[in-house]
Amino acid sequence: SSPLSIISSASADKLLNQKIYNTIIPRSVRLAEAPSYGLPINIYDSKSTGSKAYRALAEEIIERGDE
């Protein structure tokens, strides 16, 4: 991540008045390829970094509930 993206994500919750999650979804070729095959990333490449990040985000959303 660039310093600007870190600063942006750190203050985005205050600026946008929305929930911001800690999980970061990295850019990935595999994530970009999945839609062209008509598949979600968890089916296209379940062991990819992007797939793991989306699973982590889902877990974080479930854990936080309706904060």
XYZ file of N, CA and C in Angstrom:
201
model
N 0.833 -1.191 0.000
C 0.000 0.000 0.000
C 0.870 1.243 0.000
N 0.401 2.235 -0.692
C 1.123 3.491 -0.699
C 0.781 4.272 0.563
N 1.659 5.192 0.981
C 1.351 6.012 2.164
C 0.019 6.749 2.025
N -0.302 7.192 0.812
C -1.558 7.911 0.600
C -2.756 7.010 0.855
N -2.691 5.757 0.405
C -3.822 4.850 0.625
C -3.984 4.520 2.101
N -2.888 4.449 2.835
C -2.969 4.191 4.271
C -3.608 5.379 4.970
N -3.185 6.577 4.621
C -3.783 7.783 5.196
C -5.250 7.854 4.824
N -5.563 7.564 3.578
C -6.941 7.635 3.111
C -7.828 6.655 3.852
N -7.380 5.414 4.012
C -8.210 4.425 4.685
C -8.347 4.741 6.167
N -7.315 5.336 6.750
C -7.370 5.662 8.172
C -8.385 6.755 8.474
N -8.576 7.688 7.555
C -9.499 8.782 7.813
C -10.819 8.649 7.056
N -10.961 7.642 6.238
C -12.162 7.491 5.408
C -13.421 7.336 6.237
N -13.337 6.605 7.350
C -14.528 6.404 8.159
C -15.066 7.724 8.698
N -14.165 8.628 9.051
C -14.593 9.934 9.553
C -15.128 10.815 8.424
N -14.452 10.794 7.291
C -14.858 11.628 6.172
C -16.169 11.170 5.539
N -16.349 9.865 5.437
C -17.516 9.318 4.760
C -18.666 8.988 5.707
N -18.390 9.023 7.019
C -19.393 8.693 8.023
C -19.984 7.303 7.761
N -19.095 6.339 7.464
C -19.503 4.967 7.192
C -18.596 4.008 7.946
N -19.070 2.768 8.074
C -18.241 1.730 8.685
C -17.082 1.406 7.753
N -15.901 1.331 8.318
C -14.717 0.946 7.560
C -14.153 -0.299 8.233
N -13.867 -1.302 7.432
C -13.351 -2.555 7.967
C -11.834 -2.574 7.913
N -11.223 -3.393 8.759
C -9.765 -3.481 8.827
C -9.171 -4.310 7.697
N -9.932 -5.262 7.188
C -9.437 -6.138 6.134
C -9.196 -5.350 4.852
N -8.057 -5.570 4.252
C -7.709 -4.912 2.991
C -7.702 -5.965 1.896
N -8.398 -5.693 0.804
C -8.407 -6.595 -0.338
C -7.307 -6.122 -1.295
N -6.245 -6.913 -1.453
C -5.138 -6.483 -2.313
C -5.493 -6.612 -3.792
N -4.820 -5.855 -4.620
C -4.968 -6.014 -6.063
C -4.357 -7.348 -6.444
N -4.978 -8.006 -7.405
C -4.512 -9.335 -7.765
C -4.954 -9.677 -9.178
N -4.065 -10.287 -9.937
C -4.400 -10.741 -11.283
C -5.507 -11.785 -11.205
N -5.426 -12.693 -10.239
C -6.433 -13.746 -10.097
C -7.817 -13.142 -9.809
N -7.870 -12.106 -8.991
C -9.149 -11.427 -8.738
C -9.696 -10.809 -10.015
N -8.827 -10.251 -10.812
C -9.252 -9.620 -12.061
C -9.708 -10.653 -13.093
N -9.110 -11.837 -13.070
C -9.452 -12.875 -14.039
C -10.783 -13.567 -13.744
N -11.117 -13.737 -12.491
C -12.289 -14.528 -12.089
C -13.581 -14.125 -12.804
N -13.936 -12.830 -12.884
C -15.190 -12.474 -13.554
C -15.219 -12.845 -15.037
N -14.075 -12.816 -15.696
C -14.062 -13.157 -17.123
C -14.361 -14.641 -17.352
N -14.208 -15.452 -16.307
C -14.564 -16.868 -16.372
C -15.948 -17.122 -15.780
N -16.605 -16.039 -15.346
C -17.948 -16.165 -14.781
C -17.974 -16.847 -13.427
N -16.872 -16.726 -12.696
C -16.771 -17.401 -11.406
C -16.395 -16.428 -10.297
N -16.898 -16.680 -9.082
C -16.411 -15.906 -7.939
C -14.995 -16.357 -7.607
N -14.241 -15.503 -6.974
C -12.838 -15.812 -6.688
C -12.702 -17.046 -5.798
N -13.652 -17.279 -4.908
C -13.531 -18.439 -4.019
C -13.685 -19.764 -4.767
N -14.271 -19.741 -5.959
C -14.362 -20.936 -6.802
C -13.209 -20.954 -7.816
N -12.930 -19.804 -8.414
C -11.891 -19.708 -9.443
C -10.512 -20.072 -8.888
N -10.160 -19.526 -7.723
C -8.866 -19.828 -7.101
C -8.988 -19.620 -5.596
N -9.474 -20.635 -4.910
C -9.765 -20.520 -3.475
C -8.526 -20.310 -2.611
N -7.340 -20.580 -3.157
C -6.112 -20.415 -2.369
C -5.389 -19.105 -2.667
N -5.964 -18.285 -3.524
C -5.304 -17.024 -3.885
C -5.363 -16.028 -2.729
N -4.487 -15.068 -2.792
C -4.446 -14.012 -1.781
C -5.771 -13.262 -1.725
N -6.339 -12.974 -2.892
C -7.611 -12.246 -2.941
C -8.743 -13.040 -2.328
N -8.797 -14.340 -2.588
C -9.831 -15.197 -2.017
C -9.711 -15.242 -0.497
N -8.500 -15.370 -0.012
C -8.277 -15.382 1.436
C -8.680 -14.051 2.058
N -8.396 -12.953 1.356
C -8.758 -11.631 1.873
C -10.272 -11.464 1.944
N -10.987 -11.930 0.927
C -12.451 -11.835 0.960
C -13.046 -12.710 2.058
N -12.453 -13.870 2.326
C -12.919 -14.697 3.446
C -12.687 -13.977 4.768
N -11.527 -13.326 4.891
C -11.225 -12.573 6.109
C -12.216 -11.424 6.287
N -12.568 -10.757 5.193
C -13.545 -9.674 5.267
C -14.904 -10.214 5.708
N -15.324 -11.333 5.151
C -16.606 -11.937 5.549
C -16.605 -12.267 7.036
N -15.510 -12.827 7.524
C -15.408 -13.138 8.948
C -15.476 -11.876 9.795
N -14.810 -10.818 9.338
C -14.827 -9.555 10.083
C -16.246 -8.973 10.123
N -16.949 -9.020 9.026
C -18.318 -8.508 8.980
C -19.211 -9.296 9.944
N -19.076 -10.623 9.934
C -19.877 -11.464 10.834
C -19.542 -11.154 12.292
N -18.266 -11.033 12.597
C -17.836 -10.752 13.976
C -18.336 -9.409 14.475
N -18.319 -8.400 13.612
C -18.727 -7.053 14.030
C -20.229 -6.902 14.141
N -20.960 -7.674 13.372
C -22.420 -7.588 13.438
C -22.924 -6.202 13.100
N -23.897 -5.738 13.822
C -24.532 -4.424 13.573
C -23.983 -3.346 14.491
N -22.698 -3.131 14.475
C -22.106 -2.099 15.343
C -22.763 -0.761 15.142
